[in-house]
Short mmCIF file of C-alpha atoms in Angstrom, two decimals:
data_model
loop_
_atom_site.label_atom_id
_atom_site.label_comp_id
_atom_site.label_asym_id
_atom_site.label_seq_id
_atom_site.Cartn_x
_atom_site.Cartn_y
_atom_site.Cartn_z
CA MET Z 1 121.29 142.35 63.79
CA LEU Z 2 119.50 143.99 65.97
CA THR Z 3 119.33 147.23 63.53
CA PHE Z 4 118.25 145.38 60.64
CA ILE Z 5 115.36 142.92 62.61
CA ARG Z 6 114.15 146.97 64.05
CA GLU Z 7 114.31 148.21 60.62
CA ASN Z 8 111.86 144.98 59.34
CA SER Z 9 109.97 143.80 62.46
CA ALA Z 10 106.77 144.29 60.21
CA LYS Z 11 107.98 142.49 57.46
CA LEU Z 12 109.46 139.84 59.98
CA LEU Z 13 106.25 139.10 61.62
CA GLU Z 14 104.85 138.71 58.70
CA GLN Z 15 107.11 136.16 57.34
CA THR Z 16 106.83 134.27 60.47
CA MET Z 17 103.07 134.25 60.23
CA THR Z 18 103.30 133.03 57.52
CA HIS Z 19 106.11 130.30 57.65
CA ILE Z 20 103.51 128.99 60.27
CA GLY Z 21 100.95 129.02 58.69
CA LEU Z 22 102.90 127.08 56.08
CA THR Z 23 103.40 124.48 58.28
CA PHE Z 24 100.51 123.73 60.03
CA GLY Z 25 98.13 123.73 57.43
CA SER Z 26 100.00 121.34 55.94
CA LEU Z 27 100.35 119.48 58.87
CA LEU Z 28 96.83 119.54 59.40
CA LEU Z 29 96.21 117.65 55.63
CA ALA Z 30 98.94 115.16 56.47
CA LEU Z 31 97.23 114.53 59.54
CA LEU Z 32 93.50 113.96 58.21
CA ILE Z 33 95.16 111.94 55.58
CA GLY Z 34 97.70 110.16 57.29
CA LEU Z 35 96.04 108.67 60.05
CA PRO Z 36 93.45 107.44 58.62
CA LEU Z 37 95.71 105.63 55.66
CA GLY Z 38 98.62 104.49 58.72
CA ILE Z 39 95.24 102.97 60.56
CA VAL Z 40 94.06 101.38 57.34
CA ILE Z 41 96.90 99.52 56.04
CA ALA Z 42 98.21 98.60 59.67
CA LYS Z 43 94.82 96.29 59.08
CA ARG Z 44 95.84 95.81 56.09
CA GLN Z 45 99.33 94.46 55.43
CA ARG Z 46 99.88 93.48 52.34
CA ALA Z 47 98.87 98.14 51.03
CA ALA Z 48 101.44 99.22 53.64
CA SER Z 49 104.24 98.05 52.23
CA VAL Z 50 102.57 99.40 48.98
CA VAL Z 51 101.78 102.20 50.22
CA LEU Z 52 104.70 103.34 52.50
CA GLY Z 53 106.85 103.04 49.59
CA VAL Z 54 104.77 105.36 47.83
CA ALA Z 55 105.32 108.07 49.83
CA GLY Z 56 109.23 106.61 50.47
CA VAL Z 57 109.72 107.60 47.23
CA LEU Z 58 107.17 111.00 47.57
CA GLN Z 59 110.27 111.60 50.35
CA THR Z 60 113.70 111.27 48.83
CA VAL Z 61 112.38 113.31 45.78
CA PRO Z 62 114.49 116.91 46.17
CA SER Z 63 112.17 119.82 48.01
CA ILE Z 64 112.90 121.34 44.79
CA ALA Z 65 112.45 119.79 42.07
CA LEU Z 66 109.25 118.99 44.00
CA LEU Z 67 108.46 122.40 43.79
CA GLY Z 68 109.09 122.43 40.60
CA PHE Z 69 106.85 119.37 39.21
CA LEU Z 70 103.82 121.09 40.68
CA ILE Z 71 104.15 124.64 39.58
CA PRO Z 72 102.76 123.34 36.17
CA LEU Z 73 99.76 122.11 38.23
CA LEU Z 74 99.02 124.76 40.33
CA GLY Z 75 100.90 127.71 39.52
CA ILE Z 76 102.66 129.79 41.59
CA GLY Z 77 101.47 130.71 45.47
CA ALA Z 78 100.37 128.84 48.55
CA GLY Z 79 99.19 126.37 46.54
CA PRO Z 80 102.59 124.44 45.42
CA ALA Z 81 104.68 125.71 48.83
CA LEU Z 82 101.31 123.70 50.73
CA MET Z 83 101.10 120.22 48.59
CA ALA Z 84 104.68 119.59 49.12
CA LEU Z 85 104.97 120.15 52.91
CA PHE Z 86 102.19 118.19 52.87
CA LEU Z 87 103.83 115.28 50.45
CA TYR Z 88 106.97 115.40 53.06
CA ALA Z 89 105.13 115.32 55.71
CA LEU Z 90 102.96 112.20 55.36
CA LEU Z 91 106.27 109.47 55.28
CA PRO Z 92 106.35 110.39 58.91
CA ILE Z 93 102.95 110.40 60.05
CA ILE Z 94 101.87 107.50 58.32
CA ARG Z 95 104.18 105.17 58.81
CA ASN Z 96 104.14 106.09 63.09
CA THR Z 97 101.06 105.40 63.03
CA TYR Z 98 101.78 102.28 61.01
CA VAL Z 99 104.29 100.73 63.76
CA GLY Z 100 102.74 102.38 66.56
CA ILE Z 101 99.73 100.56 66.00
CA THR Z 102 101.24 97.12 64.89
CA GLU Z 103 102.88 97.05 68.05
CA VAL Z 104 100.50 96.79 70.05
CA ASN Z 105 100.59 93.64 72.34
CA PRO Z 106 97.64 91.27 70.80
CA THR Z 107 96.70 89.96 74.03
CA LEU Z 108 95.64 92.97 74.67
CA THR Z 109 93.45 93.27 71.40
CA GLU Z 110 92.30 89.52 71.79
CA ALA Z 111 91.22 90.42 75.55
CA ALA Z 112 89.38 93.21 74.56
CA ARG Z 113 87.07 91.31 71.68
CA GLY Z 114 86.54 88.55 74.26
CA MET Z 115 84.55 91.40 76.97
CA GLY Z 116 82.74 92.57 73.88
CA MET Z 117 84.38 95.52 72.59
CA THR Z 118 83.70 95.63 68.76
CA ASN Z 119 86.98 96.78 66.55
CA GLY Z 120 86.02 100.49 66.51
CA GLN Z 121 86.01 100.31 70.48
CA VAL Z 122 89.70 98.68 70.19
CA LEU Z 123 90.71 100.91 68.50
CA ARG Z 124 89.24 104.28 70.08
CA ARG Z 125 89.90 102.48 73.67
CA ILE Z 126 92.86 100.41 73.04
CA GLU Z 127 95.84 100.42 70.25
CA LEU Z 128 95.36 104.18 69.79
CA PRO Z 129 96.05 105.64 73.32
CA LEU Z 130 98.95 102.52 73.27
CA ALA Z 131 100.04 103.42 69.97
CA LEU Z 132 99.70 107.47 70.94
CA PRO Z 133 103.39 108.14 71.97
CA VAL Z 134 104.63 106.50 69.33
CA ILE Z 135 102.26 108.36 66.86
CA PHE Z 136 103.48 111.70 68.19
CA ALA Z 137 107.46 110.90 68.13
CA GLY Z 138 105.95 110.69 63.38
CA ILE Z 139 104.07 113.86 63.87
CA ARG Z 140 107.01 115.63 65.76
CA THR Z 141 109.67 114.51 63.09
CA ALA Z 142 106.83 115.63 60.09
CA THR Z 143 106.76 119.31 62.00
CA VAL Z 144 110.23 119.33 62.34
CA ILE Z 145 111.18 119.02 58.20
CA ASN Z 146 108.19 121.11 57.16
CA VAL Z 147 109.38 123.94 58.94
CA GLY Z 148 112.63 123.74 57.39
CA VAL Z 149 111.41 123.17 54.36
CA ALA Z 150 108.56 125.74 54.32
CA THR Z 151 111.67 128.33 54.29
CA LEU Z 152 111.95 127.03 50.42
CA ALA Z 153 108.19 128.38 49.91
CA ALA Z 154 109.82 131.55 48.80
CA TYR Z 155 110.94 130.25 45.43
CA VAL Z 156 107.34 130.45 44.55
CA ALA Z 157 105.81 133.85 46.28
CA ALA Z 158 104.35 131.49 48.50
CA GLY Z 159 106.46 133.83 51.57
CA GLY Z 160 107.64 132.76 54.85
CA LEU Z 161 111.50 132.87 56.32
CA GLY Z 162 112.87 131.93 52.79
CA GLU Z 163 112.10 135.65 51.60
CA PHE Z 164 114.92 136.97 53.75
CA ILE Z 165 117.29 133.76 53.39
CA PHE Z 166 116.88 133.89 49.46
CA GLY Z 167 117.68 137.59 49.14
CA GLY Z 168 120.24 137.06 51.98
CA ILE Z 169 121.97 135.57 49.50
CA ALA Z 170 120.92 136.75 46.28
CA LEU Z 171 122.95 139.71 47.40
CA ASN Z 172 124.92 137.86 49.67
CA ASN Z 173 124.50 139.93 52.99
CA THR Z 174 124.69 137.68 56.18
CA THR Z 175 123.09 139.40 58.57
CA MET Z 176 119.27 139.05 55.89
CA MET Z 177 119.89 135.51 55.93
CA LEU Z 178 120.40 134.72 59.57
CA ALA Z 179 116.58 137.27 60.35
CA GLY Z 180 115.24 134.23 58.65
CA ALA Z 181 117.81 131.62 59.16
CA ILE Z 182 117.16 131.73 63.34
CA PRO Z 183 113.88 132.37 63.33
CA ALA Z 184 112.85 128.98 61.49
CA ALA Z 185 115.61 127.22 63.82
CA LEU Z 186 113.51 127.87 66.77
CA LEU Z 187 110.24 127.72 65.36
CA ALA Z 188 111.57 124.49 65.15
CA VAL Z 189 112.83 124.14 68.30
CA LEU Z 190 109.41 126.03 69.75
CA PHE Z 191 107.06 123.25 68.01
CA ASP Z 192 108.63 120.27 68.57
CA TRP Z 193 109.03 121.36 72.77
CA ALA Z 194 104.95 122.29 72.64
CA LEU Z 195 104.23 118.62 70.78
CA ALA Z 196 106.53 116.92 73.45
CA ARG Z 197 105.00 118.61 76.19
CA LEU Z 198 101.48 117.84 74.76
CA GLN Z 199 102.70 114.44 74.06
CA THR Z 200 102.50 114.14 77.84
CA VAL Z 201 98.71 115.03 78.02
CA LYS Z 202 96.26 112.06 79.07
CA TRP Z 203 94.70 110.34 76.70
CA GLY Z 204 90.75 111.46 77.52
CA GLN Z 205 91.80 115.00 78.04
CA LEU Z 206 94.08 115.15 74.21
CA ARG Z 207 90.51 114.24 72.73
CA SER Z 208 88.23 116.54 74.83
CA ARG Z 209 90.29 119.90 75.47
CA ALA Z 210 93.78 119.49 73.89
CA GLY Z 211 93.17 117.66 70.63
CA LEU Z 212 90.22 120.86 69.73
CA TRP Z 213 93.60 123.61 69.75
CA LEU Z 214 95.41 120.82 67.93
CA LEU Z 215 93.32 121.17 64.89
CA LEU Z 216 92.00 124.52 65.68
CA LEU Z 217 95.45 126.17 65.54
CA PRO Z 218 96.95 124.78 62.17
CA VAL Z 219 93.20 125.94 60.41
CA LEU Z 220 93.49 129.17 62.35
CA SER Z 221 97.74 129.80 61.37
CA SER Z 222 96.96 128.95 57.64
CA ALA Z 223 94.18 131.47 57.66
CA TYR Z 224 97.31 133.95 57.50
CA LEU Z 225 97.53 132.14 53.37
CA LEU Z 226 93.83 133.18 52.63
CA PRO Z 227 94.40 135.38 49.56
CA LYS Z 228 93.78 139.53 50.53
CA THR Z 229 90.56 141.00 49.70
CA GLY Z 230 90.07 145.07 49.07
CA GLN Z 231 93.37 145.11 47.04
CA THR Z 232 92.68 147.95 44.36
CA LYS Z 233 96.62 148.10 43.25
CA LEU Z 234 98.47 146.39 41.22
CA LEU Z 235 100.85 143.71 42.81
CA ALA Z 236 104.04 143.16 41.47
CA GLY Z 237 106.73 140.58 41.63
CA PHE Z 238 110.32 141.64 42.01
CA ALA Z 239 113.52 138.34 42.12
CA HIS Z 240 114.87 138.41 45.13
CA GLU Z 241 118.01 139.99 44.50
CA PHE Z 242 116.19 142.81 42.20
CA GLY Z 243 114.40 143.84 46.06
CA GLY Z 244 117.58 144.38 47.95
CA ARG Z 245 119.79 145.30 44.84
CA ALA Z 246 120.59 149.21 44.91
CA ASP Z 247 120.43 149.87 40.93
CA GLY Z 248 116.97 147.66 41.82
CA TYR Z 249 113.57 148.71 44.21
CA PRO Z 250 115.24 150.32 46.36
CA GLY Z 251 116.46 152.42 43.57
CA LEU Z 252 113.11 153.31 42.02
CA GLN Z 253 112.01 153.63 45.43
CA LYS Z 254 114.89 156.72 45.68
CA THR Z 255 114.35 158.25 42.29
CA TYR Z 256 110.48 157.82 41.56
CA GLY Z 257 108.81 157.52 45.43
CA LEU Z 258 107.58 154.19 43.99
CA ASN Z 259 105.68 152.32 46.61
CA ILE Z 260 104.24 149.14 45.37
CA SER Z 261 102.76 146.05 46.93
CA ASN Z 262 105.02 143.41 45.70
CA ARG Z 263 106.16 139.90 46.61
CA LEU Z 264 109.48 138.11 46.12
CA LEU Z 265 110.11 135.11 44.12
CA ASP Z 266 112.43 133.21 41.91
CA GLN Z 267 113.92 135.57 38.74
CA ASN Z 268 112.77 132.15 36.85
CA LEU Z 269 109.17 132.39 37.04
CA MET Z 270 108.38 136.14 37.54
CA TYR Z 271 107.16 135.90 33.61
CA GLU Z 272 105.16 132.79 34.96
CA ALA Z 273 104.06 134.58 37.91
CA ILE Z 274 102.52 137.63 35.73
CA ARG Z 275 101.12 135.47 32.46
CA THR Z 276 99.19 133.28 34.97
CA ARG Z 277 97.67 136.69 36.74
CA LYS Z 278 99.39 135.84 39.82
CA VAL Z 279 101.05 139.87 39.62
CA ASP Z 280 100.74 142.53 37.70
CA VAL Z 281 103.63 143.88 37.44
CA ILE Z 282 107.60 142.79 37.28
CA SER Z 283 110.43 142.96 37.38
CA GLY Z 284 112.84 142.02 34.50
CA TYR Z 285 115.54 142.26 31.60
CA SER Z 286 115.15 144.14 28.75
CA THR Z 287 116.51 141.30 26.32
CA ASP Z 288 114.02 139.10 27.32
CA GLY Z 289 112.71 136.69 24.89
CA ARG Z 290 109.54 136.32 26.60
CA ILE Z 291 108.61 139.74 26.37
CA LYS Z 292 107.47 139.34 22.84
CA ALA Z 293 105.99 135.78 23.75
CA PHE Z 294 103.69 136.57 26.66
CA ASN Z 295 102.69 140.19 24.99
CA LEU Z 296 104.48 142.46 27.52
CA LEU Z 297 104.76 146.07 27.93
CA VAL Z 298 108.35 148.12 29.01
CA LEU Z 299 107.96 150.31 30.93
CA ASP Z 300 110.01 153.36 29.65
CA ASP Z 301 112.92 154.28 32.28
CA ASP Z 302 111.71 158.06 31.77
CA LYS Z 303 114.07 159.30 35.10
CA HIS Z 304 117.00 156.81 34.13
CA ALA Z 305 117.44 155.24 37.53
CA PHE Z 306 118.45 152.64 35.86
CA PRO Z 307 121.99 152.60 34.44
CA PRO Z 308 123.12 151.14 31.25
CA TYR Z 309 124.06 147.52 31.76
CA ALA Z 310 126.46 146.71 28.84
CA ALA Z 311 127.55 142.96 28.89
CA ALA Z 312 131.19 141.75 29.01
CA PRO Z 313 133.29 139.54 30.32
CA ILE Z 314 135.26 140.04 33.47
CA VAL Z 315 138.80 137.83 33.52
CA ARG Z 316 141.00 137.08 35.85
CA GLU Z 317 144.47 139.23 34.71
CA SER Z 318 146.56 135.91 36.56
CA THR Z 319 144.55 133.37 33.87
CA LEU Z 320 145.21 135.90 31.33
CA ARG Z 321 148.70 136.03 31.90
CA THR Z 322 148.30 132.16 31.72
CA TYR Z 323 146.53 131.36 28.62
CA PRO Z 324 147.38 135.03 26.50
CA ASP Z 325 144.90 133.27 23.32
CA LEU Z 326 142.84 133.52 25.66
CA GLY Z 327 141.40 137.66 26.08
CA PRO Z 328 141.70 137.67 22.10
CA THR Z 329 139.39 134.72 21.77
CA LEU Z 330 136.59 136.39 24.21
CA ASP Z 331 137.42 139.85 21.95
CA ARG Z 332 135.98 137.93 18.97
CA LEU Z 333 132.56 138.48 20.11
CA ALA Z 334 132.86 142.50 20.65
CA GLY Z 335 130.04 143.89 18.86
CA ARG Z 336 128.51 140.84 17.95
CA LEU Z 337 125.48 140.88 19.51
CA THR Z 338 122.99 143.11 19.22
CA ASP Z 339 119.98 143.97 21.37
CA SER Z 340 117.33 142.09 18.88
CA ILE Z 341 120.41 139.28 18.38
CA MET Z 342 120.37 138.71 22.08
CA THR Z 343 116.56 139.10 22.16
CA ASP Z 344 115.97 136.30 19.77
CA LEU Z 345 118.70 133.87 20.97
CA ASN Z 346 116.51 134.46 24.24
CA TYR Z 347 113.23 133.65 22.78
CA ARG Z 348 114.46 130.67 21.30
CA ALA Z 349 115.69 129.35 24.23
CA ASP Z 350 112.79 130.57 26.85
CA TYR Z 351 109.42 129.78 24.77
CA LEU Z 352 110.37 127.75 22.00
CA HIS Z 353 112.40 125.66 24.60
CA GLN Z 354 115.60 125.31 22.59
CA SER Z 355 119.17 124.28 24.18
CA PRO Z 356 121.55 127.24 25.15
CA GLU Z 357 123.62 124.59 23.09
CA ARG Z 358 121.81 124.06 19.72
CA VAL Z 359 121.01 128.49 20.22
CA ALA Z 360 124.69 128.95 21.43
CA ARG Z 361 126.45 126.81 17.90
CA GLU Z 362 123.64 128.32 15.30
CA PHE Z 363 124.73 131.38 16.55
CA LEU Z 364 128.31 131.24 16.27
CA ALA Z 365 127.27 129.53 12.81
CA ARG Z 366 125.26 132.02 11.25
CA ASN Z 367 128.35 134.53 12.25
CA GLY Z 368 131.04 132.29 11.43
CA LEU Z 369 132.87 131.63 14.47
CA LEU Z 370 131.97 128.52 15.01
CA ARG Z 371 134.96 125.65 14.84
CA ALA Z 372 135.15 122.08 15.94
CA PRO Z 373 137.32 121.68 18.98
CA THR Z 374 140.80 120.26 18.72
CA GLY Z 375 141.78 117.03 20.42
CA ASP Z 376 144.54 118.39 22.00
CA ARG Z 377 143.61 120.20 24.49
CA ARG Z 378 146.57 122.34 27.21
CA GLY Z 379 144.81 124.30 29.76
CA ARG Z 380 141.45 124.98 31.37
CA VAL Z 381 139.60 127.68 32.60
CA VAL Z 382 136.52 127.04 34.44
CA MET Z 383 133.99 129.64 33.76
CA GLY Z 384 131.12 130.64 35.79
CA SER Z 385 127.45 132.00 35.23
CA LYS Z 386 124.01 133.41 37.07
CA VAL Z 387 120.87 131.56 36.87
CA PHE Z 388 119.13 132.76 34.21
CA THR Z 389 118.70 132.23 30.36
CA GLU Z 390 121.18 134.73 29.15
CA GLN Z 391 124.01 133.70 31.19
CA TYR Z 392 123.06 130.28 29.89
CA ILE Z 393 123.19 130.87 26.60
CA LEU Z 394 126.23 133.57 26.52
CA ALA Z 395 128.17 130.59 28.63
CA GLU Z 396 127.39 127.80 26.51
CA ILE Z 397 128.78 130.84 23.43
CA TYR Z 398 132.05 131.07 25.01
CA ARG Z 399 132.41 127.44 25.84
CA GLN Z 400 132.61 126.35 22.48
CA LEU Z 401 133.70 129.78 21.13
CA ILE Z 402 136.96 128.62 23.03
CA GLU Z 403 137.39 125.28 22.86
CA GLY Z 404 137.37 125.99 19.10
CA TYR Z 405 139.33 128.45 19.25
CA THR Z 406 142.12 127.54 21.66
CA ALA Z 407 143.75 124.33 23.31
CA LEU Z 408 141.88 125.26 26.20
CA SER Z 409 138.74 122.66 27.60
CA VAL Z 410 136.35 124.64 29.60
CA ALA Z 411 135.04 123.71 33.36
CA SER Z 412 131.54 125.79 33.80
CA LYS Z 413 130.16 126.54 37.26
CA THR Z 414 127.08 127.99 35.89
CA GLY Z 415 123.85 129.12 37.89
CA PHE Z 416 125.09 130.96 40.84
CA GLY Z 417 122.19 132.32 42.61
CA GLY Z 418 123.61 135.84 43.22
CA THR Z 419 125.56 139.03 41.92
CA GLN Z 420 127.76 138.21 44.43
CA LEU Z 421 128.36 134.78 44.68
CA CYS Z 422 129.05 134.84 41.40
CA PHE Z 423 132.42 137.95 41.91
CA ASP Z 424 133.00 136.41 45.03
CA ALA Z 425 133.72 132.90 42.93
CA LEU Z 426 136.18 135.33 40.51
CA ARG Z 427 137.43 137.65 42.74
CA THR Z 428 139.02 133.73 45.04
CA GLY Z 429 140.13 131.63 42.26
CA ALA Z 430 137.20 129.88 42.15
CA ILE Z 431 136.09 130.11 37.89
CA ASP Z 432 138.50 132.47 35.62
CA PHE Z 433 135.70 134.66 34.46
CA TYR Z 434 132.38 134.94 33.60
CA PRO Z 435 130.00 137.80 31.94
CA GLU Z 436 128.66 140.71 33.84
CA TYR Z 437 127.09 143.98 32.58
CA THR Z 438 128.76 147.62 33.26
CA GLY Z 439 125.51 148.55 35.59
CA THR Z 440 126.02 145.71 37.87
CA GLY Z 441 129.97 146.67 38.57
CA LEU Z 442 128.71 149.56 38.66
CA LEU Z 443 125.84 149.88 41.37
CA VAL Z 444 126.48 146.39 43.00
CA ILE Z 445 130.01 146.15 43.09
CA LEU Z 446 132.00 149.26 43.28
CA GLN Z 447 128.92 151.26 44.91
CA PRO Z 448 130.89 155.01 44.03
CA SER Z 449 130.00 158.04 45.30
CA ALA Z 450 126.85 160.48 43.75
CA ALA Z 451 129.90 162.51 42.71
CA ILE Z 452 130.82 160.01 40.56
CA LEU Z 453 127.91 158.86 39.52
CA ASP Z 454 126.80 162.50 38.45
CA SER Z 455 129.98 162.66 36.78
CA LEU Z 456 129.71 159.49 34.24
CA ASN Z 457 126.14 160.89 33.73
CA GLY Z 458 124.82 157.37 32.82
CA GLN Z 459 127.03 156.86 29.63
CA PRO Z 460 128.04 153.77 28.40
CA GLU Z 461 131.37 154.15 27.52
CA ALA Z 462 132.26 156.47 30.38
CA VAL Z 463 130.52 153.98 32.82
CA TYR Z 464 132.11 150.53 30.48
CA HIS Z 465 135.92 152.17 30.76
CA TYR Z 466 135.30 153.03 35.17
CA VAL Z 467 134.17 150.10 36.00
CA ASP Z 468 137.32 148.58 33.47
CA GLN Z 469 140.01 151.01 35.33
CA GLU Z 470 138.11 150.52 38.70
CA PHE Z 471 138.07 146.04 38.79
CA ARG Z 472 141.44 146.38 37.95
CA ARG Z 473 143.08 148.14 40.29
CA ARG Z 474 140.77 147.07 43.10
CA TYR Z 475 140.65 143.39 42.36
CA SER Z 476 143.34 142.66 39.33
CA LEU Z 477 139.89 141.09 37.38
CA ARG Z 478 139.87 142.46 33.30
CA TRP Z 479 136.71 143.23 31.24
CA GLN Z 480 137.13 142.28 28.04
CA GLN Z 481 135.37 144.49 25.50
CA PRO Z 482 131.34 144.83 25.47
CA LEU Z 483 129.19 142.40 23.14
CA GLY Z 484 127.48 145.14 21.69
CA PHE Z 485 123.57 144.76 24.42
CA ASN Z 486 122.72 146.05 26.61
CA ASN Z 487 120.63 144.46 29.75
CA ALA Z 488 118.88 146.73 31.49
CA TYR Z 489 116.76 146.70 34.64
CA CYS Z 490 112.88 146.82 33.40
CA LEU Z 491 109.72 147.40 35.12
CA MET Z 492 106.91 145.34 32.93
CA LEU Z 493 103.31 144.76 32.83
CA ARG Z 494 100.81 142.82 30.31
CA ARG Z 495 100.13 145.13 27.62
CA PRO Z 496 96.48 145.83 27.70
CA GLU Z 497 96.17 145.64 31.58
CA ALA Z 498 98.72 148.91 30.85
CA GLN Z 499 97.52 150.22 27.81
CA SER Z 500 93.71 150.31 30.14
CA LEU Z 501 95.62 151.57 32.84
CA GLY Z 502 97.24 154.57 30.53
CA ILE Z 503 100.39 153.20 32.26
CA ARG Z 504 103.20 153.86 29.34
CA SER Z 505 106.45 154.52 32.03
CA ILE Z 506 107.29 154.13 35.19
CA SER Z 507 106.56 157.31 36.76
CA ASN Z 508 102.85 157.11 34.81
CA LEU Z 509 102.96 153.41 37.60
CA THR Z 510 103.97 155.88 40.33
CA THR Z 511 101.00 157.69 40.16
CA TYR Z 512 98.67 155.52 39.12
CA ILE Z 513 99.80 153.59 42.55
CA ASP Z 514 99.55 156.89 44.50
CA LYS Z 515 96.10 157.89 43.84
CA PRO Z 516 93.88 157.32 46.40
#
């Protein structure tokens, strides 16, 4: 852990500052709106139930879903993250302001008015000072909530400590996860303690001195979220797994010496990021249907940093022994899916928004493989998949194929957040099979020596036979016959920009980045 933190200290500091900026920036917005709103509804009881009800509903919306709703409106980056955190902070601030003011003893306010105070004076001198402990409790609650939810900002490329957490989950790297989770927990404790100390300050001092810092701190920390100016080179958007895998960005750094400014984001948002010009370069997959839809150019891997990625299902040998007809059924797809066919299937799902079930059914029908499932089910297999479109399509093809040609029912556990998670589920028996790629099995799971990699020489057949043999020997897992397409990692740029800059290969990109 200490070694990891030392080696990544600059990145950790950047993430921590961004995390603080997101937390306090959203908190400032919530205070500016929530406090006045809480005061207003304390004086207008009819509006209280409506306002508190709406804020309560917003609080119940899952954070990932809320970010998903905001992406079409605000794009990716700090915008949707700040808005989501602002909405989550509203309820405790509005509710506690309302409760704090309404619970002030009415005889005190009546006596104040009897002494000639105006409504504004009663609010400033009587109600707010007495309600302050309750209001501060709401602010402390909102702050702790926002520190936790801000980790999800990495989902939309807004940065923060969630980058280490998401990357650790994708790579099954506990040290990386803890490097993000521990500072986030410490920030929550620190902010709660600081606000508790601030709560003991007298009202007059709070207004005159501490209140100024309470407003300045969010403003100053939020300034860290402003876009960096003066950047003349390209900005990349990488999936969390690609950013840490040996066959991802680290492999490009080793093979090409590529050193490009990058932001980590959810792999399903990479194409949205480059389409909306939030980033200039993305990592992707060579069979993705959005390459054509968004007019992207796939850069030539002229030094062969990426190995072959032939798609094939990995199955537990114990499952194949229990259900002998499963293997031959899976092999019915062998060689049926070329690069162009898989790209078209992805295009239908990603760009035409056809469901994976429909895409799979029409593919099987065109190839004479579609059969209606029989009613007699005499066994059950559990199928997994990773969390991107192609895997969902393949999983649906396998489900319909198995239920049409065997008496087995298929239970789906789709959407695993990374290779290591999916593989561990297979190895431990949580799932029986899932579609994988030979290059991923080679470099991410087996991680052979340089001598073995040289002996394989990037040959698809040699890589397939090696991973199949080693998976049988080490894990009692079998690779079925390849499907026929090669879904390699690749880097992409928008085609017009790539042509104007003269970038056609990863070597061209490296040269352009290195230019003074």
